[in-house]
Coordinates of C-alpha atoms in Angstrom, one line a residue:
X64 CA 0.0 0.0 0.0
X65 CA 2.9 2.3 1.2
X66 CA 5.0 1.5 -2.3
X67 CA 1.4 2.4 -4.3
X68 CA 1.2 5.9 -2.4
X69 CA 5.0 6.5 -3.3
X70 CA 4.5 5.1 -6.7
X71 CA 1.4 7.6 -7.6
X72 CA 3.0 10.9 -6.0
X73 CA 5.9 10.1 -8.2
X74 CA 3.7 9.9 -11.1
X75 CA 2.2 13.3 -10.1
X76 CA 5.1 15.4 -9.1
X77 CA 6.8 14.1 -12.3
X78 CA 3.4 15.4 -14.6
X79 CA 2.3 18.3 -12.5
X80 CA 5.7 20.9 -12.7
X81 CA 3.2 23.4 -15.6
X82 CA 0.7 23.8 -12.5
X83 CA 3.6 26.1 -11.2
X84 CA 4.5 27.7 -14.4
X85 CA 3.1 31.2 -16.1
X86 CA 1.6 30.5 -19.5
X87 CA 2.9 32.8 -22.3
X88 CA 0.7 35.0 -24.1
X89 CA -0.2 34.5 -27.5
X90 CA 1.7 36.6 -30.0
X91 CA 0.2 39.9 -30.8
X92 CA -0.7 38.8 -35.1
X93 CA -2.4 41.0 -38.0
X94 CA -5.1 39.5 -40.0
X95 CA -4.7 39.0 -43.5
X96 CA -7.0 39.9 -46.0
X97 CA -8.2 36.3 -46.6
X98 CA -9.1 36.0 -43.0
X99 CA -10.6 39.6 -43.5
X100 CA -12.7 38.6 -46.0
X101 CA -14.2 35.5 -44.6
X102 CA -14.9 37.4 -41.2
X103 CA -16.3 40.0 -43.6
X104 CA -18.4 37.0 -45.0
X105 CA -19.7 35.8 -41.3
X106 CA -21.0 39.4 -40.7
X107 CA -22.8 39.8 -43.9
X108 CA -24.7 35.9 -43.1
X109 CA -25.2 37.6 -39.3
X110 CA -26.6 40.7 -40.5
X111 CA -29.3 38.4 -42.4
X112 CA -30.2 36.9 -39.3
X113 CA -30.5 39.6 -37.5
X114 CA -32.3 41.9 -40.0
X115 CA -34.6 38.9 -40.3
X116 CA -36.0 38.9 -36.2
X117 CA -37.4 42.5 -36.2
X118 CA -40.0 41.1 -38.7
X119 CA -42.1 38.4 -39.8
X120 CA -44.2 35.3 -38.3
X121 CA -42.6 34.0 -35.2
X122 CA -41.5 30.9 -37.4
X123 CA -39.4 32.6 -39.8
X124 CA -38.0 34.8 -37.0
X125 CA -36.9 32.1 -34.8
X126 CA -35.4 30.5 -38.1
X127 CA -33.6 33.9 -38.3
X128 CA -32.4 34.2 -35.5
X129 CA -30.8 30.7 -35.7
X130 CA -29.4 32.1 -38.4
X131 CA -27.9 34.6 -36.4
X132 CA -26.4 32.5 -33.4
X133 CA -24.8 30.3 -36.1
X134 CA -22.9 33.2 -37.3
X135 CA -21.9 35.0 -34.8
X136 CA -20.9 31.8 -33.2
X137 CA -18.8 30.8 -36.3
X138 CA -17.3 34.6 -36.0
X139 CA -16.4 34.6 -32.9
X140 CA -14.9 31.2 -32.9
X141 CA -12.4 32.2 -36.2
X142 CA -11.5 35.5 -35.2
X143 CA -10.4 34.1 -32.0
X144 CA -8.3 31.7 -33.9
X145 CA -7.3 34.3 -36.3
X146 CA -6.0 36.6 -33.5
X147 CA -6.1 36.6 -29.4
X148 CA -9.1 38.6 -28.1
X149 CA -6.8 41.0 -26.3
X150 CA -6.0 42.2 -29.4
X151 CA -9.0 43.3 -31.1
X152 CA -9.4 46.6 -31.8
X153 CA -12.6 48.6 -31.8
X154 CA -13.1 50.3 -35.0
X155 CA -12.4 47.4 -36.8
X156 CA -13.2 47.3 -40.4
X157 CA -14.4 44.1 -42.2
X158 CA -15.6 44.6 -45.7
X159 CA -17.1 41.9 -47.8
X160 CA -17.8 41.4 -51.3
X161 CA -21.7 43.4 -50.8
X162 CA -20.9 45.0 -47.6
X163 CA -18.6 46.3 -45.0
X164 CA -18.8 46.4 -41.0
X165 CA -17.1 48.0 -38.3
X166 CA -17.0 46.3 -34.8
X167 CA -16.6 48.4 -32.4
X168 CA -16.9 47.7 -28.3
X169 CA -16.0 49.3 -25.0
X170 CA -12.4 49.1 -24.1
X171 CA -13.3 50.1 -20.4
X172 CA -16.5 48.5 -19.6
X173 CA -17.6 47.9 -16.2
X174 CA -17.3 44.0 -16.2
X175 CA -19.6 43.1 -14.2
X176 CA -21.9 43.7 -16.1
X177 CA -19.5 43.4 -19.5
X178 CA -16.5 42.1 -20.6
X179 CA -14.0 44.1 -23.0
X180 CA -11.9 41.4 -25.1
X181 CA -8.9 42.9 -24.2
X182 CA -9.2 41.6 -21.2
X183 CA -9.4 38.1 -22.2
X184 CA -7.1 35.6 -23.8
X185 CA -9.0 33.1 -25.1
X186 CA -12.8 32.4 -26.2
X187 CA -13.8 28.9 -25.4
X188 CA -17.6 27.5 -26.0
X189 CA -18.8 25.5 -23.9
X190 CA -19.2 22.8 -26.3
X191 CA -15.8 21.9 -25.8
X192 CA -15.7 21.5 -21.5
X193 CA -17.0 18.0 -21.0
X194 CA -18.6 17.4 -17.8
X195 CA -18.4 14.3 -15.6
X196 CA -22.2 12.2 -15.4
X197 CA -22.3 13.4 -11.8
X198 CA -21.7 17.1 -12.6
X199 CA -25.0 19.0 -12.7
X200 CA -25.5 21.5 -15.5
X201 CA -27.3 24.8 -15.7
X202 CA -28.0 26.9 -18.6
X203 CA -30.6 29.3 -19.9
X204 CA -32.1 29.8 -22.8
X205 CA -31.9 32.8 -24.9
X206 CA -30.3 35.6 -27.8
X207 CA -26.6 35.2 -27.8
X208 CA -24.1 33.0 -27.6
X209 CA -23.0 32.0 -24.5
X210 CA -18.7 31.8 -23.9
X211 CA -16.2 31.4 -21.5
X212 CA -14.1 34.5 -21.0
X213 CA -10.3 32.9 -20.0
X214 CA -7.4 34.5 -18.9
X215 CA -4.1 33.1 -19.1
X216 CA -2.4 32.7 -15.6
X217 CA 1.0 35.3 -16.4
X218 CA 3.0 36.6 -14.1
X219 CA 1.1 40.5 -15.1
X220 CA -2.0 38.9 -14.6
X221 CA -1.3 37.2 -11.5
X222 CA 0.5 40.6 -10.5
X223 CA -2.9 42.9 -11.3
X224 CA -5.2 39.8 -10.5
X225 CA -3.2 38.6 -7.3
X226 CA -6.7 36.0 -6.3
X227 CA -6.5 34.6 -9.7
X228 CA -7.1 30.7 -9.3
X229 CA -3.6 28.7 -10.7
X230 CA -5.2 27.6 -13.4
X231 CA -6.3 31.2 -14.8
X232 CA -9.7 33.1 -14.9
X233 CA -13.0 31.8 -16.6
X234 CA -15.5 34.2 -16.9
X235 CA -19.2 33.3 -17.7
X236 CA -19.8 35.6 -20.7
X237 CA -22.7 35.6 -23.1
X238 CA -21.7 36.9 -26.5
X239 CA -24.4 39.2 -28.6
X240 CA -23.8 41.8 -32.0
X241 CA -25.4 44.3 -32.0
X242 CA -26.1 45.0 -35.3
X243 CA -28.9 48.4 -35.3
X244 CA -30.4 49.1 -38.5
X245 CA -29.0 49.3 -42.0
X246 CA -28.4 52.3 -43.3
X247 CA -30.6 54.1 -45.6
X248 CA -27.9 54.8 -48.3
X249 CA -25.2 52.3 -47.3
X250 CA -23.4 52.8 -50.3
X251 CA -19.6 52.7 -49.4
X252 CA -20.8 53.0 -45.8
X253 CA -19.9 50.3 -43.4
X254 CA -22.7 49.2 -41.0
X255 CA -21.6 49.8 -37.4
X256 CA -21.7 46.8 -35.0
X257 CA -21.4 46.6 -31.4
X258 CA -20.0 43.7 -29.8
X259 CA -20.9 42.9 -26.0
X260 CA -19.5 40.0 -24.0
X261 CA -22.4 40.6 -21.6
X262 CA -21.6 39.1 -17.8
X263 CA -24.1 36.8 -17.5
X264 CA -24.2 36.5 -13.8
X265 CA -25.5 39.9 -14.0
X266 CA -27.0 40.5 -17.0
X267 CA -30.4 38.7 -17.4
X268 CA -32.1 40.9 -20.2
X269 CA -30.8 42.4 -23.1
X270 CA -32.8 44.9 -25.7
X271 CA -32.8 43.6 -29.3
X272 CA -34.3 46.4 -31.7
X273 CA -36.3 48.0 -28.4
X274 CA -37.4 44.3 -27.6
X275 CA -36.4 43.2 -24.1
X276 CA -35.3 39.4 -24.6
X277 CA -33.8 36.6 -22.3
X278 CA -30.2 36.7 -22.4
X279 CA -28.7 33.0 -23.1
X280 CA -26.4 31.5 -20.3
X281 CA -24.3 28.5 -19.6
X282 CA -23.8 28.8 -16.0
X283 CA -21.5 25.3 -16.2
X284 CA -18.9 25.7 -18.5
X285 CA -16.3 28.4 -16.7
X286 CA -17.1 26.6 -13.2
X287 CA -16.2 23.6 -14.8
X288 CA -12.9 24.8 -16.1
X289 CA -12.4 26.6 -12.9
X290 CA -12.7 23.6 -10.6
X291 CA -10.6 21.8 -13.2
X292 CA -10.5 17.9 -11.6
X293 CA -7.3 17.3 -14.5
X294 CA -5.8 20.6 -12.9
X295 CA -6.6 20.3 -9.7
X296 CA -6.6 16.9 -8.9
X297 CA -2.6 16.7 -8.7
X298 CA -2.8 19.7 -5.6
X299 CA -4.4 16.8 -3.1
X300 CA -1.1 13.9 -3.6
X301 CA 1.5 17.4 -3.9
X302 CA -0.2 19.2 -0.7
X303 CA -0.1 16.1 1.1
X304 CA 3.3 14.5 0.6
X305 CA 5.2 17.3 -1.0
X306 CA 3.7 20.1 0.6
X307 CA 6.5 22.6 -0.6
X308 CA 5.8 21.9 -4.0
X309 CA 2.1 24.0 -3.5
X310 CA 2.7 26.6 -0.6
X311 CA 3.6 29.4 -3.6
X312 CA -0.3 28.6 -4.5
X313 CA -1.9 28.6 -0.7
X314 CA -4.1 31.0 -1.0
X315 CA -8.2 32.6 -1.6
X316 CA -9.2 32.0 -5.2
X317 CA -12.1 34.0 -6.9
X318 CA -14.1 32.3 -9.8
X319 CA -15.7 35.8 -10.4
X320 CA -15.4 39.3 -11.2
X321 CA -15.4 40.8 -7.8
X322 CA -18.6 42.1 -6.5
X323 CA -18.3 44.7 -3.3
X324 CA -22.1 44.0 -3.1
X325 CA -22.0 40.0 -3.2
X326 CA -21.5 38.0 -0.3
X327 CA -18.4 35.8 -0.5
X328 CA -18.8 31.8 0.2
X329 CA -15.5 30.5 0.3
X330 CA -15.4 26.5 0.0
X331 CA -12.5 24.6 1.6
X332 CA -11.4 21.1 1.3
X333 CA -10.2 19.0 3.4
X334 CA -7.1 15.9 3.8
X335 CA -5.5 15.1 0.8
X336 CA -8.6 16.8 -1.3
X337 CA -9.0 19.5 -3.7
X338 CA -11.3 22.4 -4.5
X339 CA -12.7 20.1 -7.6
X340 CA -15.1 18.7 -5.0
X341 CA -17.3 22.0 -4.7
X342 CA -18.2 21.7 -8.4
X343 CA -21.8 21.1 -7.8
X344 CA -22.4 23.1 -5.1
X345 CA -20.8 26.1 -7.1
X346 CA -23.0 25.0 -9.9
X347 CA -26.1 25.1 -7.7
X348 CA -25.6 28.8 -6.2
X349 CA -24.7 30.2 -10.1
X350 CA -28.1 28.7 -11.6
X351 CA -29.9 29.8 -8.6
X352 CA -31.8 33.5 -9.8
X353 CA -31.5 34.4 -5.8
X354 CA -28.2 32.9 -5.0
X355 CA -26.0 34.0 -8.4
X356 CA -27.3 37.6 -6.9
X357 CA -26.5 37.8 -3.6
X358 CA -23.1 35.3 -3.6
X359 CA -19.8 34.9 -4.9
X360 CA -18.5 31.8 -4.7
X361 CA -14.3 31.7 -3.7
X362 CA -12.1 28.4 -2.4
X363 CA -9.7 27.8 -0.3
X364 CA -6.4 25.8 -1.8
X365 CA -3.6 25.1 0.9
X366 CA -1.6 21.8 1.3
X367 CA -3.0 19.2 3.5
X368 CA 0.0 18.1 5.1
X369 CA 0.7 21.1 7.6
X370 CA -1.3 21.0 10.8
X371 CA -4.4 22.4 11.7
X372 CA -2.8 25.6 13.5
X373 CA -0.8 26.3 10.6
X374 CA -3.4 25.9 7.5
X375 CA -5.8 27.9 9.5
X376 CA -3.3 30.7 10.0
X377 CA -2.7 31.1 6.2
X378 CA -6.6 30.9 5.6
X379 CA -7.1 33.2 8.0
X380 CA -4.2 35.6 6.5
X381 CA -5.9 35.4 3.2
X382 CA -9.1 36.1 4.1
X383 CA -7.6 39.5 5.6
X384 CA -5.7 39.9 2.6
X385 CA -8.6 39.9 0.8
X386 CA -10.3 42.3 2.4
X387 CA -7.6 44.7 2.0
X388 CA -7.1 44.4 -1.5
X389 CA -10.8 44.3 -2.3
X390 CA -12.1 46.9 0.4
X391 CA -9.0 48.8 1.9
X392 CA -12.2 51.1 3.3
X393 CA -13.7 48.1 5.1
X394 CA -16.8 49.5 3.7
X395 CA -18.1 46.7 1.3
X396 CA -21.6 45.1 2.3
X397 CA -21.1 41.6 0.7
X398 CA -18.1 41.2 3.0
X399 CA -19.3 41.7 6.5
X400 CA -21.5 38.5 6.2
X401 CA -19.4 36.4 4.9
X402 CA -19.7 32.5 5.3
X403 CA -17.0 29.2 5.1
X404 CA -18.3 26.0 3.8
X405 CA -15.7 23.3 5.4
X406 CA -15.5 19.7 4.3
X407 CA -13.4 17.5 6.6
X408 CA -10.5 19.1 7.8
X409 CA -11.5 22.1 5.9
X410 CA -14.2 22.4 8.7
X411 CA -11.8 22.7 11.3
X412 CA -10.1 25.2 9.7
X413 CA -13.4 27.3 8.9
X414 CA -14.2 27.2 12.8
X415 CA -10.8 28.8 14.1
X416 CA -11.7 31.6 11.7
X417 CA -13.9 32.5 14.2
X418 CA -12.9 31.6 17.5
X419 CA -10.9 33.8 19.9
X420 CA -8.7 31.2 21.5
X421 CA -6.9 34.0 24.4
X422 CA -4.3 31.2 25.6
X423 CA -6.7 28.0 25.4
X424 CA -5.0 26.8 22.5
X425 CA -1.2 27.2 23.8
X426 CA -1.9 26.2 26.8
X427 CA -3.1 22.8 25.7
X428 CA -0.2 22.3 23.5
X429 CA 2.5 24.0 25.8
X430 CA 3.3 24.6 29.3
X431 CA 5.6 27.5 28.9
X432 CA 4.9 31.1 27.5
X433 CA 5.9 32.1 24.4
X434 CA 8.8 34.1 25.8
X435 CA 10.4 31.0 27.3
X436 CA 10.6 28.9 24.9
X437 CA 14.1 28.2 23.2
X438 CA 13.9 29.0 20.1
X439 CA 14.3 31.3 17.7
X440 CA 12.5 34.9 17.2
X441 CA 10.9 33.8 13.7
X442 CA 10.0 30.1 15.0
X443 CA 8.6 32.3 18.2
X444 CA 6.4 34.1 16.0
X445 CA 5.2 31.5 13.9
X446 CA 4.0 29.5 17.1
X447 CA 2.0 32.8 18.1
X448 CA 0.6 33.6 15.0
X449 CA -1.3 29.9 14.7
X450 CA -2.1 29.6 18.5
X451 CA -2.7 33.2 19.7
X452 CA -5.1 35.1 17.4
X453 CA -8.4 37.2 16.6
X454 CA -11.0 35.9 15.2
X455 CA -12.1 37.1 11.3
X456 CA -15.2 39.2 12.4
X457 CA -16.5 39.3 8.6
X458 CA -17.4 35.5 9.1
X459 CA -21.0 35.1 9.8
X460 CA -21.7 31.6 9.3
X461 CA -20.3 28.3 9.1
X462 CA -22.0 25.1 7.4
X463 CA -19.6 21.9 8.2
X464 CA -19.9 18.9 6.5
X465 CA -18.5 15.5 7.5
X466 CA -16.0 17.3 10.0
X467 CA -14.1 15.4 12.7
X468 CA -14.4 17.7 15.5
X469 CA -13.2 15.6 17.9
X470 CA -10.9 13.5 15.5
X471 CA -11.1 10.1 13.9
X472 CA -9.7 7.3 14.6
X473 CA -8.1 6.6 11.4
X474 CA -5.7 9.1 12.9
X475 CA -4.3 6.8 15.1
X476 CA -3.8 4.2 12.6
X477 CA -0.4 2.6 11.8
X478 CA -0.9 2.7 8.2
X479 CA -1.8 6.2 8.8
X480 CA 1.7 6.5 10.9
X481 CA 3.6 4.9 7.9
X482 CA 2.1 7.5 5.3
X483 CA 3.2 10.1 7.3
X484 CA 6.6 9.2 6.9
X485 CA 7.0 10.1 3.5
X486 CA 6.1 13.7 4.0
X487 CA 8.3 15.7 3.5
X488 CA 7.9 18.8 4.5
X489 CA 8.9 22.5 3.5
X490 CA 12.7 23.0 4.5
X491 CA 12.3 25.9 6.6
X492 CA 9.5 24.3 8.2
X493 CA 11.9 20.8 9.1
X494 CA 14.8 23.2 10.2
X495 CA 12.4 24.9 12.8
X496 CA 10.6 22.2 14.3
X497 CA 13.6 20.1 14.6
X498 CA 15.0 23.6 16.5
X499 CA 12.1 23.0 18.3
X500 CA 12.2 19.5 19.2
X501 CA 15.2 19.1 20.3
X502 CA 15.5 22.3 22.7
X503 CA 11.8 22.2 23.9
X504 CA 10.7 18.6 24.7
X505 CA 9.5 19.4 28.3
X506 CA 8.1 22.5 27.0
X507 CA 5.7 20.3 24.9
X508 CA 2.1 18.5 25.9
X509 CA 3.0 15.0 26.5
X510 CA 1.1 14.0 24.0
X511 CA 2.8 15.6 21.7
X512 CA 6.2 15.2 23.4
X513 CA 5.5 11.1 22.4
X514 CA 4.4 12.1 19.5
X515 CA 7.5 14.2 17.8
X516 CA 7.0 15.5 13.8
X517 CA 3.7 13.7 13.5
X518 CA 2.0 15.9 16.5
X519 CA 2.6 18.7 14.0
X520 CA 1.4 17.3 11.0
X521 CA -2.0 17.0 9.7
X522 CA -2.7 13.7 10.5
X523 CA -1.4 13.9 14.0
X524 CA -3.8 17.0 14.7
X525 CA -6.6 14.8 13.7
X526 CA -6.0 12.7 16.0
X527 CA -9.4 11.7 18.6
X528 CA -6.5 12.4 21.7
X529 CA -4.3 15.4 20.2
X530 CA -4.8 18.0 22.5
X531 CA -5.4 21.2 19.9
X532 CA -8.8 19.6 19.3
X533 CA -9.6 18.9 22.9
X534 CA -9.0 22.6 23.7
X535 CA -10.8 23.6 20.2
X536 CA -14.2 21.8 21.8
X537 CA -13.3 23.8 25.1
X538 CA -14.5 26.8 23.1
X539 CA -18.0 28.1 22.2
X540 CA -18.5 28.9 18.4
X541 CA -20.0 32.5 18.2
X542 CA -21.5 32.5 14.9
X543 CA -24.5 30.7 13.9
X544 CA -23.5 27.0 12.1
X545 CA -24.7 23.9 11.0
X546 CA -24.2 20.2 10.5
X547 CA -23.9 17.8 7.6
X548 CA -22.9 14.5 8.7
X549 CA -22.9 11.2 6.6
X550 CA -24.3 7.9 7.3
X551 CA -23.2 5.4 5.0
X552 CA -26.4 4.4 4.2
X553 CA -26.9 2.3 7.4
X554 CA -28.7 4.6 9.6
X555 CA -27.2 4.0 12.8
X556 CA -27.7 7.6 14.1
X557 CA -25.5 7.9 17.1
X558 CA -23.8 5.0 16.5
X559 CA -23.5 5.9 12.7
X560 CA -20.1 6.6 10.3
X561 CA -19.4 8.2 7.2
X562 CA -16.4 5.6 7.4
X563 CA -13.9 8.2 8.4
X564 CA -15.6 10.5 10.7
X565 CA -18.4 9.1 13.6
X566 CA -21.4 10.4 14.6
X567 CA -20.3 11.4 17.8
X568 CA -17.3 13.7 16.1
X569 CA -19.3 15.6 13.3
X570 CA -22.1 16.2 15.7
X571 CA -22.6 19.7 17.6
X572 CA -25.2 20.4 20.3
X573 CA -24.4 23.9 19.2
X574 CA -25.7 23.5 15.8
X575 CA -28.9 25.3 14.5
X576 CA -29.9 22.0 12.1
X577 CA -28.1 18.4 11.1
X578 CA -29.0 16.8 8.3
X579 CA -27.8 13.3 8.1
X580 CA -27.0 12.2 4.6
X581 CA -26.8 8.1 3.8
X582 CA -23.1 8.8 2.5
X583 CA -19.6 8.1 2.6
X584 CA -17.1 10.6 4.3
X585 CA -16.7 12.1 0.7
X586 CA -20.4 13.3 0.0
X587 CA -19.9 17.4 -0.7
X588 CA -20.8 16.6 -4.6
X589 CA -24.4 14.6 -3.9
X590 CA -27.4 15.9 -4.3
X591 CA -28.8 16.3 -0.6
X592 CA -25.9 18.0 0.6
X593 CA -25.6 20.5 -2.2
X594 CA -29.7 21.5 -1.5
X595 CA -28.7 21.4 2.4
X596 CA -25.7 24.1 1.4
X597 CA -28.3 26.2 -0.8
X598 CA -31.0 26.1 2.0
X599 CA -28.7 26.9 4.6
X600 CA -27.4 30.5 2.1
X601 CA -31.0 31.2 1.4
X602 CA -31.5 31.0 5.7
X603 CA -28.5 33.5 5.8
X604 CA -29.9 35.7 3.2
X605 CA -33.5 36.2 4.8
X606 CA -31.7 36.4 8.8
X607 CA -29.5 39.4 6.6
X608 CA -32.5 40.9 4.9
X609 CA -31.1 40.2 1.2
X610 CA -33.6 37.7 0.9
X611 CA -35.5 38.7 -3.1
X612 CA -39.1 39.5 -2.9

């Protein structure tokens, strides 16, 4: 089993050094005239279409606006080929053998609710994402052509976008031309066109010819290139066994434009996971009318291997960071009510966002003040900053699911014990707990003490008799919060498993609801837990009063 875990994370590390890469932009090209033309040629076969739903039966002007998708489809797909979409320019001329267009579009729209292509690298159709049989999809029907708006991960982007996910930005972007009216006398004349790349988590209507129509929408496509499993999958072996190899990436990730006015749910994973999991539940809230308006979804990405104090200490640091780069003014509504969705481990982490531990939580690991101990000013102040802290007062409610609040037993496991010993963890991070190990022993719990590396390591902190967690359940939690445990299928209530966690560890007295689920410990993407999650945001949008008439 040990030789098969080796074996794979080999196989990983050797396929995965491109997650850690920039991409390269592609090169700035001109159009020829033969691509010209046949762009030229697209227009004047979209112009048809569009000319052709203003008038006529509703047969013929369904059949024309068919037409009309088709092209502009075709158009956008082969200019995009032709030539990035950061470098169109508005006040491009096309001109075709009867006629000749000018595209023109705002280089400084507001993107949430539009898109300028120069911010974007790439059009991809969603067409081309192919979604798992479990995956739920969402889309609308409509005018326009519904895209995905991506953005190459480059060291500028990453630099002006600093929450862009690793695996760059997909934006959920509904294409329409605008075509107006022909001229009168178009003789030598081009006809003037307006592209949009409309936002479609925002924009619901659009105005054809002073007709108010549904705007199309594919609310699937960019969340499924976002929470990438082929991407993302290879951060659960890395973060676990090679943790090094994915602390650059530790961080918040955004799937959206920011929204000041949207309240951000941020999704974290839990042991030897990845954010792929949240998939359908990200799904759910962007094809939900109420939820895509009052939520923007974010995740949490942080190696799995560090222990609880220390993962929660760099969530915690970027959900501050977050605010400061988003709302420096600390004025932003969507912000004050934000809530943490924890699966696992990640619950653990989402509850000491909120907690003011005071000295609970150093005292149960040691018996010594910080001041005393031996070591080194930066180790010193490492050990503070994941024992001794504030709690994030924008956090107003926590859903767990499947979390082992008082550990599991798997913990304790020798198989468990013998996985552990090929981490290897971040150099600076084995230089200063061996500096603390070797000068501190009777600083240290006893627990721990016996323990050595592995009390510092995830899997040691889960443990059902590691002291962090026994001083973590000493503690009230002081936002409102609620349970999802699984059941296997076996309905054994207090006596129940998810096969990972008990009963007796997910559940909370201090919980405002439970819901059981007949599941295995990895049950985030089913159906009942996703509803639970949306029932549980609409709950926090009506206690908030940003509940829709």
């Amino acid at each position: 089993m040990i030789r098969l875990l080796t074996a794979t994370a080999c196989v990983c590390l050797s396929s995965c050094g491109s997650l850690q890469e920039f991409q390269a932009l592609r090169p700035e090209t001109e159009l020829s005239n033969r691509e010209r033309l046949h762009l030229a040629a697209l227009l004047e076969e979209m112009a048809a279409g569009w000319d052709g739903m203003q008038r006529g039966r509703i047969t013929d002007r369904r059949k024309a606006q068919d037409r009309y998708d088709r092209a502009l489809a075709a158009f956008l797909h082969d200019w995009d080929e032709d030539q990035s979409p950061r470098y169109w320019q508005s006040g491009a001329v096309f001109a075709g053998r009867r006629q000749s267009f000018v595209i023109e579009f705002d280089g400084k729209a507001d993107p949430h609710r539009e898109v300028s292509p120069s911010q974007i690298d790439q059009i991809i159709f969603p067409s081309r994402v192919k979604p798992r049989g479990t995956d739920t999809l969402s889309a609308r029907p409509g005018v326009g052509i519904p895209v995905v708006g991506h953005i190459l991960r480059t060291k500028r982007s990453r630099r002006e976008q600093p929450f862009l996910p690793p695996n760059g930005g997909n934006l959920t972007l509904t294409a329409m031309m605008d075509l107006g009216k022909p001229a009168a006398d178009s003789a030598g004349a081009p006809r003037r066109c307006r592209l949009r790349l409309h936002n479609a988590l925002n924009v619901e209507t659009v105005k054809v010819n002073g007709d108010e129509r549904l705007l199309a929408a594919n609310f699937t496509a960019a969340k499924h290139l976002a929470l990438s499993k082929k991407s993302l999958r290879l951060f659960a072996w890395l973060g676990l066994l090679y943790p090094e190899r994915t602390l650059a990436d530790c961080q918040l990730y955004r799937m959206d434009v920011y929204d000041p006015r949207r309240i951000p749910v941020v999704f974290v994973h839990g042991l030897m996971s990845d954010p792929h999991i949240w998939l359908n539940a990200v799904n759910a809230i962007s094809s939900d009318p109420e939820l895509r308006a009052a939520y923007q979804p974010l995740y949490f990405l942080y190696p799995t291997a560090l222990g609880i104090p220390q993962s929660s200490a760099r969530l915690r640091d970027s959900l501050l960071a977050m605010r400061e780069h988003f709302d420096p003014d600390h004025d932003d509504p969507g912000l004050k009510r934000m809530v943490l969705v924890g699966h696992s481990m990640g619950g653990l982490l989402s509850r000491m966002q909120v907690i003011d531990p005071g000295d609970k939580l150093w005292n149960c690991v040691f018996s010594r003040p910080p001041e005393e101990l031996d070591v080194s000013d930066a180790l010193r102040g490492k050990l503070v900053h994941a024992l001794k802290f504030k709690p994030v007062h924008d956090v107003k409610r926590l859903v767990f699911i499947a979390t082992p609040h008082r550990g599991s037993d798997i913990a304790g496991k020798k198989i468990v014990r013998r996985l552990s010993s090929l981490i290897r963890l971040p150099v600076d991070t084995a230089l200063l707990m061996k500096q603390f190990v070797t000068g501190n022993l009777d600083a240290l719990s006893p627990q721990i003490r016996d323990w050595g590396f592995y009390g510092f390591l995830s899997l040691g902190t889960l443990s059902t008799r590691h002291p962090c967690l026994e001083g973590l359940n000493g503690m009230p939690i002081p936002v409102k919060h609620y349970s999802i445990i699984g059941d296997r299928g076996k309905n054994n209530g207090v006596l129940g498993s998810d096969g990972a966690v008990p009963y007796v560890s997910a559940h909370l007295d201090s919980a405002a609801s439970e819901k059981i689920v007949p599941y295995w410990h990895g049950c985030v993407e089913r159906p009942e837990v996703v509803q639970e999650i949306m029932r549980i945001l609409k709950q926090h949008l009506r206690e908030s009063g940003r509940a829709s008439r």
